[in-house]
Coordinates of C-alpha atoms in Angstrom, one line a residue:
M11 CA -8.0 -10.8 29.4
R12 CA -9.8 -13.9 30.0
Q13 CA -9.5 -16.1 26.9
L14 CA -5.4 -14.4 27.1
N15 CA -5.0 -15.7 30.8
R16 CA -6.6 -19.4 29.9
L17 CA -4.1 -19.6 27.3
N18 CA -1.4 -18.5 30.0
Q19 CA -2.7 -21.1 32.3
F20 CA -2.6 -23.4 30.0
Q21 CA 0.8 -23.5 28.6
R22 CA 2.5 -23.6 32.2
L23 CA 0.8 -26.7 32.8
W24 CA 2.2 -28.1 29.4
Q25 CA 5.9 -26.9 29.5
P26 CA 7.4 -28.9 30.9
S27 CA 7.1 -32.1 30.0
A28 CA 6.3 -30.4 26.4
G29 CA 2.9 -32.3 26.2
A30 CA 4.0 -35.3 27.7
P31 CA 1.6 -37.3 30.5
Q32 CA 2.4 -36.0 34.0
Q33 CA 2.8 -37.4 37.4
I34 CA 2.2 -34.7 39.7
T35 CA 0.3 -33.5 42.9
V36 CA -2.0 -31.2 42.7
A37 CA -0.4 -28.9 45.5
E38 CA 3.0 -28.6 42.6
L39 CA 0.4 -27.3 40.2
A40 CA -1.2 -24.7 41.8
E41 CA 2.9 -23.1 42.3
R42 CA 3.5 -23.5 38.3
C43 CA 0.5 -21.4 37.9
F44 CA 0.9 -18.7 41.1
C45 CA -2.4 -19.6 42.4
S46 CA -4.1 -22.1 45.1
E47 CA -4.8 -25.4 44.9
R48 CA -8.5 -25.0 44.3
H49 CA -8.7 -22.1 41.8
V50 CA -6.0 -25.1 40.0
R51 CA -8.9 -27.7 40.6
T52 CA -10.9 -25.6 38.7
L53 CA -8.4 -24.5 36.2
L54 CA -7.7 -28.2 35.5
R55 CA -11.8 -29.0 35.2
Q56 CA -12.9 -26.3 33.1
A57 CA -9.7 -27.4 30.1
Q58 CA -11.2 -30.9 30.7
D59 CA -14.7 -30.1 29.7
A60 CA -13.1 -27.4 27.1
G61 CA -11.4 -31.0 26.1
W62 CA -7.7 -29.7 25.8
L63 CA -6.6 -32.1 28.3
H64 CA -7.4 -35.1 31.1
W65 CA -7.1 -35.3 34.6
Q66 CA -7.2 -38.6 36.7
A67 CA -6.6 -37.4 40.7
Q68 CA -5.4 -40.2 43.2
S69 CA -7.5 -40.2 46.2
G70 CA -5.6 -38.8 49.9
R71 CA -4.0 -35.5 50.0
G72 CA -0.6 -35.2 48.3
K73 CA -1.2 -38.1 45.6
R74 CA -0.2 -38.0 42.2
G75 CA -2.3 -37.9 39.9
T76 CA -1.3 -37.4 36.3
L77 CA -2.0 -35.0 33.8
T78 CA -2.4 -36.2 29.9
F79 CA -2.9 -33.4 27.5
Y80 CA -4.8 -33.6 24.5
V81 CA -4.0 -30.2 22.3
T82 CA -0.9 -28.4 22.4
P83 CA -0.9 -23.8 23.0
Y84 CA 0.1 -23.8 19.7
S85 CA -2.8 -25.3 18.1
L86 CA -5.3 -24.1 21.1
R87 CA -3.9 -20.4 20.4
N88 CA -5.0 -20.8 16.1
E89 CA -8.5 -21.9 17.7
M90 CA -8.9 -19.5 19.8
M91 CA -7.6 -16.8 17.2
E92 CA -9.9 -18.6 14.3
Q93 CA -12.7 -18.0 17.1
A94 CA -12.7 -14.5 17.7
L95 CA -11.8 -14.2 13.9
T96 CA -15.0 -15.0 13.1
L97 CA -16.9 -14.0 15.7
G98 CA -15.6 -10.5 14.8
Q99 CA -13.8 -9.8 18.2
Q100 CA -11.0 -8.4 16.3
Q101 CA -9.1 -7.1 19.7
N102 CA -9.4 -10.2 21.7
A103 CA -7.5 -11.6 18.3
L104 CA -4.7 -9.5 18.5
E105 CA -4.1 -10.2 21.8
L106 CA -3.9 -13.7 21.6
A107 CA -1.5 -12.8 18.0
Q108 CA 1.0 -11.3 21.1
L109 CA 2.1 -15.1 22.2
A110 CA 2.2 -15.9 17.9
A111 CA 5.0 -17.2 16.2
P112 CA 5.3 -16.8 12.3
E113 CA 2.4 -18.8 11.5
L114 CA 0.9 -15.5 12.4
R115 CA 0.2 -14.4 8.9
A116 CA -0.8 -17.5 7.5
L117 CA -3.3 -17.6 10.1
L118 CA -4.8 -13.5 9.7
H119 CA -4.1 -13.7 6.1
P120 CA -8.0 -15.3 5.5
F121 CA -9.3 -12.3 7.9
L122 CA -7.3 -9.1 5.9
G123 CA -8.2 -7.0 3.2
G124 CA -12.0 -7.0 2.3
Q125 CA -14.6 -9.1 4.1
W126 CA -18.3 -9.4 4.0
Q127 CA -18.4 -9.7 8.1
N128 CA -22.6 -11.0 9.5
N129 CA -23.2 -8.7 5.4
T130 CA -21.4 -6.0 6.7
P131 CA -19.0 -4.8 4.1
T132 CA -15.4 -4.1 5.9
L133 CA -12.0 -3.2 4.9
R134 CA -9.1 -4.7 7.1
I135 CA -5.7 -3.6 6.9
P136 CA -2.6 -4.6 8.5
Y137 CA -0.3 -2.0 9.9
Y138 CA 2.9 -1.6 11.2
R139 CA 3.4 0.8 14.7
P140 CA 0.1 2.2 16.3
L141 CA -1.6 5.2 15.3
E142 CA -0.9 8.1 17.6
P143 CA -4.2 10.2 18.6
L144 CA -5.8 12.8 16.6
H145 CA -5.5 15.9 19.0
P146 CA -6.3 19.2 17.5
G147 CA -3.9 21.0 15.1
F148 CA -0.7 19.7 13.9
L149 CA 0.8 15.6 13.0
P150 CA 3.6 14.2 12.7
G151 CA 2.4 11.2 11.2
R152 CA 0.9 10.5 7.2
A153 CA -1.3 7.6 8.8
E154 CA -2.8 10.5 11.6
Q155 CA -3.1 13.5 8.8
H156 CA -4.9 11.0 6.6
L157 CA -7.1 9.8 9.6
A158 CA -8.3 12.9 11.2
G159 CA -9.7 13.8 7.3
Q160 CA -11.8 10.3 7.1
V161 CA -13.2 11.5 10.8
F162 CA -13.9 15.3 10.7
S163 CA -14.5 18.0 8.5
G164 CA -13.2 21.2 7.9
L165 CA -14.9 24.4 6.7
T166 CA -13.3 24.1 3.4
R167 CA -11.5 20.5 1.8
F168 CA -9.2 19.6 -0.5
S169 CA -10.8 17.5 -3.9
Q170 CA -8.7 15.6 -6.1
N171 CA -10.7 16.6 -8.8
H172 CA -10.6 20.0 -8.1
D173 CA -6.9 22.1 -7.7
E174 CA -8.8 24.6 -5.1
P175 CA -10.6 23.9 -2.0
V176 CA -14.4 23.3 -2.3
G177 CA -16.7 23.4 0.3
D178 CA -17.5 20.7 3.3
L179 CA -18.7 22.0 6.1
A180 CA -19.4 25.0 4.4
H181 CA -21.7 24.6 1.1
H182 CA -19.9 28.1 0.3
W183 CA -17.8 31.7 0.5
E184 CA -17.9 35.1 -0.2
V185 CA -14.5 37.2 -0.1
S186 CA -15.1 41.2 0.5
A187 CA -13.9 43.6 -2.6
D188 CA -10.6 44.0 -0.3
G189 CA -10.2 40.6 1.1
L190 CA -10.6 41.5 4.7
R191 CA -14.0 39.7 4.8
W192 CA -15.3 35.6 4.1
Y193 CA -18.0 34.8 4.8
F194 CA -18.5 30.8 5.3
Y195 CA -22.4 29.9 5.1
I196 CA -22.2 26.8 6.7
R197 CA -25.0 23.6 5.3
S198 CA -28.6 23.7 7.6
T199 CA -28.2 19.1 7.7
L200 CA -24.7 18.7 9.3
H201 CA -24.7 16.2 12.6
W202 CA -22.1 15.0 14.6
H203 CA -21.3 11.4 14.8
N204 CA -23.5 11.1 17.5
G205 CA -26.1 12.5 16.3
D206 CA -26.7 15.0 17.3
P207 CA -27.2 18.4 15.1
V208 CA -24.3 20.4 14.6
D209 CA -24.5 24.4 16.0
T210 CA -22.9 26.7 14.2
V211 CA -21.4 28.0 17.4
Q212 CA -20.0 24.9 18.4
L213 CA -18.1 25.5 15.0
H214 CA -16.8 28.6 16.1
Q215 CA -16.2 27.2 19.8
R216 CA -13.6 25.1 17.7
L217 CA -12.3 27.6 16.2
D218 CA -11.7 30.0 18.9
M219 CA -10.1 26.8 20.6
L220 CA -7.8 26.0 17.4
L221 CA -6.4 29.5 17.5
R222 CA -5.2 29.2 20.7
L223 CA -3.0 27.1 19.8
P224 CA 0.6 28.6 18.9
A225 CA 1.6 26.9 15.9
L226 CA -2.0 27.8 14.6
R227 CA -2.1 31.1 15.5
T228 CA 1.0 32.0 13.1
L229 CA -0.6 30.2 10.2
F230 CA -4.2 31.6 11.6
A231 CA -1.7 35.5 11.5
S232 CA -4.1 37.5 9.5
V233 CA -7.2 36.2 11.3
Q234 CA -8.3 39.0 13.2
R235 CA -11.5 37.4 14.2
I236 CA -14.5 35.1 13.7
D237 CA -17.9 35.9 14.2
V238 CA -21.5 33.9 13.8
T239 CA -22.8 36.7 11.8
H240 CA -25.8 34.5 11.1
A241 CA -27.7 31.2 12.3
Q242 CA -25.3 30.1 9.4
C243 CA -22.7 32.3 8.5
L244 CA -19.4 32.6 10.1
T245 CA -17.4 35.9 9.3
F246 CA -13.7 36.2 9.4
T247 CA -12.1 39.2 9.8
L248 CA -9.0 39.6 8.9
V249 CA -5.4 42.3 9.0
K250 CA -4.2 41.4 6.2
P251 CA -5.6 40.2 2.8
D252 CA -4.7 36.1 3.1
Y253 CA -5.6 34.3 -0.1
W254 CA -4.3 31.4 0.9
L255 CA -8.1 31.4 4.1
A256 CA -9.4 28.9 2.2
H257 CA -6.3 26.2 2.2
R258 CA -5.8 26.6 5.3
L259 CA -9.1 25.8 6.5
A260 CA -9.5 22.8 4.5
S261 CA -5.5 21.5 5.7
Y262 CA -5.6 18.6 8.3
C263 CA -5.0 20.7 10.9
S264 CA -7.9 23.0 10.6
V265 CA -10.3 20.1 10.5
L266 CA -13.3 20.6 13.6
A267 CA -13.9 18.4 16.0
H268 CA -16.9 18.8 19.0
P269 CA -16.1 21.6 21.1
D270 CA -16.8 19.3 24.0
N271 CA -15.5 16.0 22.6
P272 CA -11.9 15.7 20.8
T273 CA -12.9 12.3 19.2
L274 CA -16.3 13.3 18.4
G275 CA -16.0 14.6 14.5
T276 CA -18.9 15.1 11.5
G277 CA -16.4 12.9 8.5
P278 CA -17.6 10.3 6.3
F279 CA -16.2 8.2 9.7
R280 CA -16.4 8.0 13.5
L281 CA -14.1 6.3 15.6
K282 CA -15.7 3.4 16.9
I283 CA -12.5 2.3 18.6
F284 CA -8.8 3.5 18.6
E285 CA -6.6 1.4 20.5
P286 CA -2.9 0.2 20.8
E287 CA -4.1 -3.3 18.6
L288 CA -6.9 -2.1 16.6
V289 CA -8.5 1.2 15.0
R290 CA -11.9 0.4 14.1
L291 CA -14.3 3.4 12.0
E292 CA -17.8 3.0 11.3
S293 CA -19.9 4.7 8.6
H294 CA -21.3 7.6 9.4
S295 CA -25.0 7.6 8.8
R296 CA -25.9 11.1 8.3
Y297 CA -22.8 12.5 6.8
H298 CA -23.2 15.1 5.0
L299 CA -22.0 14.6 1.3
S300 CA -21.6 10.8 0.0
H301 CA -21.9 8.4 1.6
P302 CA -18.6 6.0 2.0
L303 CA -19.3 2.7 0.2
L304 CA -17.4 0.3 3.3
Q305 CA -19.6 0.4 6.7
T306 CA -16.1 -0.4 8.3
I307 CA -12.3 0.6 8.7
E308 CA -10.2 -1.2 10.3
Y309 CA -6.5 -1.7 11.0
W310 CA -5.1 -3.7 12.6
I311 CA -2.2 -3.0 14.3
T312 CA 0.3 -6.3 13.4
P313 CA 4.0 -5.2 13.8
Q314 CA 4.6 -8.9 14.1
L315 CA 4.2 -9.1 9.9
F316 CA 6.2 -6.1 9.8
E317 CA 9.7 -6.8 11.8
Q318 CA 11.7 -9.1 9.3
D319 CA 11.1 -6.7 6.5
L320 CA 11.9 -3.1 8.3
G321 CA 16.1 -3.3 7.8
T322 CA 17.1 0.3 6.9
S323 CA 14.3 0.7 4.8
C324 CA 10.9 3.2 4.6
R325 CA 9.2 0.3 3.4
H326 CA 6.2 -0.1 5.8
P327 CA 5.4 3.6 5.1
V328 CA 5.3 4.1 2.2
Q329 CA 3.7 0.9 0.7
L330 CA 0.1 0.7 1.8
A331 CA -0.4 -3.2 1.6
I332 CA -4.4 -4.3 1.9
G333 CA -4.3 -8.2 2.9
E334 CA -1.1 -9.9 3.6
A335 CA 2.0 -8.7 4.8
D336 CA 4.4 -10.6 4.4
D337 CA 4.6 -10.8 0.9
L338 CA 3.2 -7.7 -1.8
R339 CA 4.6 -9.2 -5.0
K340 CA 1.5 -11.5 -4.3
L341 CA -1.1 -8.5 -3.9
R342 CA -2.3 -6.4 -7.0
L343 CA -0.2 -3.4 -7.0
V344 CA -3.6 -0.8 -7.9
S345 CA -1.8 2.2 -7.6
N346 CA 1.3 4.0 -7.3
S347 CA 2.9 7.6 -7.4
I348 CA 6.0 9.1 -7.7
S349 CA 5.9 11.6 -4.1
L350 CA 5.9 15.5 -4.5
G351 CA 7.2 15.6 -0.6
F352 CA 10.5 14.9 0.0
C353 CA 13.6 14.6 2.1
Y354 CA 15.5 17.7 2.0
L355 CA 19.1 19.2 3.2
T356 CA 19.0 23.4 5.0
L357 CA 22.3 24.9 5.7
R358 CA 22.5 27.8 8.2
K359 CA 25.1 30.4 7.4
S360 CA 27.5 31.4 10.0
P361 CA 31.3 32.6 10.1
R362 CA 31.7 28.6 9.8
L363 CA 29.7 28.2 6.9
T364 CA 29.7 30.7 4.0
T365 CA 27.5 30.6 1.1
A366 CA 30.0 29.3 -1.4
Q367 CA 30.8 26.7 0.7
A368 CA 26.7 26.0 1.1
Q369 CA 26.9 26.5 -2.6
K370 CA 29.8 23.5 -3.1
L371 CA 27.6 20.7 -0.5
I372 CA 25.0 21.3 -2.5
A373 CA 26.6 20.4 -5.2
L374 CA 29.0 17.9 -4.0
I375 CA 25.1 15.7 -3.1
H376 CA 23.8 16.3 -6.4
R377 CA 26.6 16.0 -8.9
S378 CA 28.6 13.1 -6.9
P379 CA 27.5 9.4 -6.9
L380 CA 26.7 10.1 -3.6
M381 CA 22.7 9.6 -3.8
Q382 CA 23.5 6.6 -5.4
T383 CA 24.4 4.9 -1.8
L384 CA 21.1 4.8 -0.9
P385 CA 18.9 2.1 -0.9
L386 CA 17.1 3.1 -4.6
D387 CA 17.6 -0.6 -5.5
E388 CA 14.3 -1.2 -3.6
N389 CA 12.2 1.0 -5.6
L390 CA 11.2 3.1 -3.1
I391 CA 13.5 6.9 -3.4
T392 CA 14.6 8.7 -6.3
P393 CA 17.0 11.4 -6.0
S394 CA 15.6 14.4 -6.5
H395 CA 15.9 16.9 -9.9
E396 CA 13.3 19.7 -8.6
L397 CA 11.8 20.6 -5.3
L398 CA 8.2 20.3 -7.3
P399 CA 7.7 20.2 -10.9
G400 CA 8.5 22.8 -12.7
W401 CA 10.7 24.0 -10.1
R402 CA 14.8 23.2 -10.7
I403 CA 17.7 22.2 -8.7
P404 CA 19.3 25.5 -8.7
L405 CA 23.5 24.7 -8.3
A406 CA 26.4 26.8 -8.1
E407 CA 28.6 26.3 -11.4
D408 CA 32.3 26.7 -9.9
T409 CA 33.1 25.6 -6.7
S410 CA 36.5 23.6 -7.3
T411 CA 38.4 27.2 -5.6
V412 CA 36.5 26.4 -2.5
T413 CA 37.7 25.0 0.6
F414 CA 35.1 23.4 3.5
P415 CA 34.8 24.2 7.2
P416 CA 37.1 22.3 8.7
A417 CA 34.0 21.5 11.0
L418 CA 30.7 21.1 11.0
T419 CA 27.4 20.0 12.7
L420 CA 24.4 18.3 11.1
I421 CA 21.3 17.0 13.1
Y422 CA 18.6 15.4 11.1
H423 CA 16.1 13.3 11.8
L424 CA 13.1 10.7 10.7
P425 CA 13.1 8.9 7.7
V426 CA 15.4 5.8 8.6
E427 CA 16.6 6.4 4.7
L428 CA 18.2 10.0 6.6
H429 CA 20.3 7.8 8.5
T430 CA 22.6 6.2 5.2
M431 CA 22.4 9.9 4.0
A432 CA 23.8 11.2 6.9
E433 CA 26.9 8.8 6.9
Q434 CA 27.5 8.9 3.5
L435 CA 27.4 13.1 3.9
R436 CA 30.1 12.5 6.9
Q437 CA 32.5 10.4 5.2
A438 CA 32.1 12.7 1.8
L439 CA 32.9 15.4 3.9
A440 CA 36.2 13.5 5.6
E441 CA 37.5 13.2 2.1
K442 CA 37.9 16.9 2.0
G443 CA 39.3 17.4 5.1
C444 CA 35.7 18.5 6.9
E445 CA 35.1 16.8 10.3
L446 CA 31.5 16.4 10.3
T447 CA 29.2 16.3 13.7
V448 CA 26.1 14.2 13.5
I449 CA 23.1 14.4 16.0
F450 CA 20.2 12.4 15.1
H451 CA 16.7 13.7 16.5
D452 CA 14.5 10.6 16.6
A453 CA 11.1 12.3 16.1
K454 CA 9.3 12.7 13.0
T455 CA 9.4 16.5 13.5
W456 CA 11.6 19.8 15.0
D457 CA 9.9 20.9 18.1
N458 CA 11.2 20.6 21.0
C459 CA 14.3 19.6 19.6
P460 CA 17.0 21.3 22.0
D461 CA 20.1 20.8 19.5
L462 CA 18.4 22.7 16.7
A463 CA 20.2 25.5 17.7
K464 CA 23.8 24.0 17.2
A465 CA 23.2 22.9 13.4
D466 CA 25.1 24.5 10.6
V467 CA 23.3 20.9 8.3
I468 CA 19.5 19.9 8.6
M469 CA 18.1 17.1 7.0
G470 CA 14.5 16.3 7.6
D471 CA 11.2 15.3 5.5
R472 CA 9.0 17.3 4.4
L473 CA 5.3 15.7 3.5
I474 CA 3.1 17.5 0.5
G475 CA -0.6 17.6 0.8
D476 CA -3.5 17.9 -1.7
T477 CA -2.3 21.4 -2.6
P478 CA 1.6 21.7 -3.0
E479 CA 2.5 25.5 -3.4
Y480 CA 0.4 26.0 -0.3
T481 CA 1.8 22.8 2.3
L482 CA 5.7 24.6 1.1
E483 CA 3.9 27.8 1.8
Q484 CA 2.6 26.7 5.4
W485 CA 5.4 24.8 5.7
L486 CA 8.1 28.5 5.3
R487 CA 5.3 30.1 7.8
C488 CA 4.5 27.8 10.5
D489 CA 8.4 25.1 10.9
P490 CA 10.5 25.6 13.8
L491 CA 12.9 24.8 11.3
W492 CA 12.9 28.2 9.8
P493 CA 13.9 30.4 12.8
H494 CA 16.7 28.0 13.5
T495 CA 18.0 28.3 9.8
L496 CA 17.8 32.0 9.0
S497 CA 18.9 34.5 10.9
A498 CA 16.6 36.7 12.6
A499 CA 16.3 39.6 9.9
Q500 CA 16.5 37.2 6.8
Y501 CA 13.6 35.2 9.1
A502 CA 11.6 38.4 9.0
H503 CA 11.7 39.5 5.4
L504 CA 11.0 35.5 4.7
Q505 CA 7.6 36.1 6.5
A506 CA 7.0 39.8 5.3
T507 CA 7.7 38.3 2.2
L508 CA 5.0 35.4 2.6
D509 CA 2.4 38.1 3.6
A510 CA 3.5 39.7 0.3
V511 CA 2.4 36.5 -1.7
Q512 CA -0.7 35.8 0.2
S513 CA -2.0 39.2 -0.5
Q514 CA -2.4 38.3 -4.8
K515 CA -5.2 37.6 -5.4
N516 CA -4.8 35.8 -8.7
T517 CA -4.1 31.6 -7.6
A518 CA -1.1 31.2 -10.7
S519 CA 0.2 35.3 -9.7
R520 CA 0.5 34.3 -6.3
H521 CA 1.7 30.4 -7.7
A522 CA 4.6 32.4 -8.9
A523 CA 5.8 34.5 -6.2
L524 CA 6.0 31.6 -4.2
Q525 CA 7.6 29.9 -6.8
N526 CA 10.5 32.4 -6.6
V527 CA 10.5 32.4 -2.6
F528 CA 12.2 29.3 -2.9
H529 CA 14.0 29.2 -5.7
H530 CA 15.8 32.0 -3.6
L531 CA 16.4 30.1 -0.2
M532 CA 17.3 27.1 -3.3
E533 CA 20.1 29.6 -5.2
N534 CA 21.4 30.9 -1.5
A535 CA 21.6 27.5 -0.4
V536 CA 19.5 27.5 2.1
L537 CA 17.5 24.9 0.5
T538 CA 17.7 21.4 -1.5
P539 CA 16.0 18.7 -2.1
L540 CA 17.6 15.2 -1.5
F541 CA 15.2 12.9 -3.0
N542 CA 11.2 11.3 -3.4
Y543 CA 9.3 8.3 -2.3
Q544 CA 7.3 6.1 -4.3
Y545 CA 4.1 5.7 -2.7
K546 CA 2.4 2.2 -3.7
I547 CA -1.0 0.4 -2.6
S548 CA -1.3 -3.1 -3.3
A549 CA -4.8 -5.0 -2.1
P550 CA -6.0 -8.6 -3.3
P551 CA -8.3 -9.4 -6.4
G552 CA -12.1 -7.5 -5.0
V553 CA -11.0 -4.7 -2.9
N554 CA -11.6 -1.3 -6.2
G555 CA -12.6 2.2 -5.7
I556 CA -8.3 2.3 -4.4
R557 CA -6.8 6.0 -5.7
L558 CA -3.5 7.2 -3.8
N559 CA -4.5 10.7 -2.7
A560 CA -1.4 13.4 -1.7
R561 CA 0.1 11.0 1.2
G562 CA 0.1 7.8 -0.1
W563 CA -3.3 6.6 1.7
F564 CA -6.5 6.3 -0.2
D565 CA -9.8 8.0 0.6
F566 CA -11.7 5.4 2.3
T567 CA -15.1 6.9 0.9
E568 CA -14.3 5.3 -2.3
A569 CA -13.3 2.1 -2.0
W570 CA -16.5 -1.2 -2.5
L571 CA -16.1 -4.2 -2.0
P572 CA -18.4 -6.6 -4.7
A573 CA -21.4 -8.3 -3.8
S574 CA -19.1 -11.4 -5.1
S575 CA -16.8 -11.1 -2.7
H576 CA -19.6 -12.4 0.2
A577 CA -18.7 -15.7 2.1

């Protein structure tokens, strides 16, 4: 970037004397700036024309001239950043911010939150980490999962106003009496983000590509084939009934990108920029549902604003600040809720760990002060008392005669609260005569984790999507955790049970059957939830229409800025 290079060169000129006048030769300046004497003369002329300094040369080679400074690198950086932000050159501003001091907060504050930029309503969100690419299939992060649903569409979708999936690319669907044929009728006015009309064959091609991914092949195991049976109809033929099919197609992992361009979708917003420092979305003018009220959404990846507060808490993943990020108390809390998602603990039975011992360990967690050692004072997490509302945690009544094994191995992955949980569990078991070996898997999922097979106890995080029961069914069916937690016979029995559950057409019966599956897992000390998160969104006045969704984000299509916020 040219501006950043100019700033770096100016700082090299300024730094040796901290801005005091210098008596120096052109050759010495060239050496300091790692360039030729000819080039340094050009730099001096340009800086002088800009009013940054004054260079008074002396005639004769090797003569010392006088270098006088009118600005500091700090003030120059601020001026450059303000100019870039005013002109809407966000990437330039964020590159300049790499040199920023703590004053970056005050400099960025007027540009964050809701702004009318050149008569365009824009929402800017400071974010604590770069976003990962939106590749097809499962995504580990909540932010990426939410973003996929804003950029892409599925045949069906989840809606906060409905308990069951509703139409998206398909305006409706029909199911045969035996549950083995599903007919999805595609809207005739769909357009990709580049303006091209959507062809049903393209959707068929992308679905075939998705179903070749191993994880999605597992998710859609009941699908025998997909056919284009009409110019506006996709027909799914199943080998066994699956009344979760509309849910599976509404999940973020099943959204449909263009078959030849995985970044091109049909969702309410199109990806304009996807860089480590900036992600920019612009509204899709030919979106087939309600048009967004905002023209632009920007994620400003500014870890500088968050580093001092990270500590050991998960504040930033669960508390979203739209606007100034350094002091959440100054922002207006617009929405909060206890997440249905949870951190969990699973136990693998073996000669080293019996069911009775596993039940004793779960009782130790839920009946002792152990959970109070976590950072609960920040109101970010709360101990779990149910798996889902009404799905109670069964605990063994009397484990006093049971002793713990002499040694166990625990493996866990993020979030960071599990660091504390693992250490407290290690100390608690040590007091009971059990040595706990702790292994940390530095990731958000169990994919490609070689140590998973050696663990007796496993801790991780389970995100809950728009429909809790379906999300938990998908977890049991697709997560690599379960083949390592259960024996081969137990895992085969679980999958057969899930097949029986999915074949129940009645929603209430299907949910009740799934609840029984999880009750059995908890009663037999295979699984227990540990704690839930409290999701919060804070925003400055003037940003409206923000409502928490199941992932702790908000539907970008509902947010809006009043005309009175025009600067």
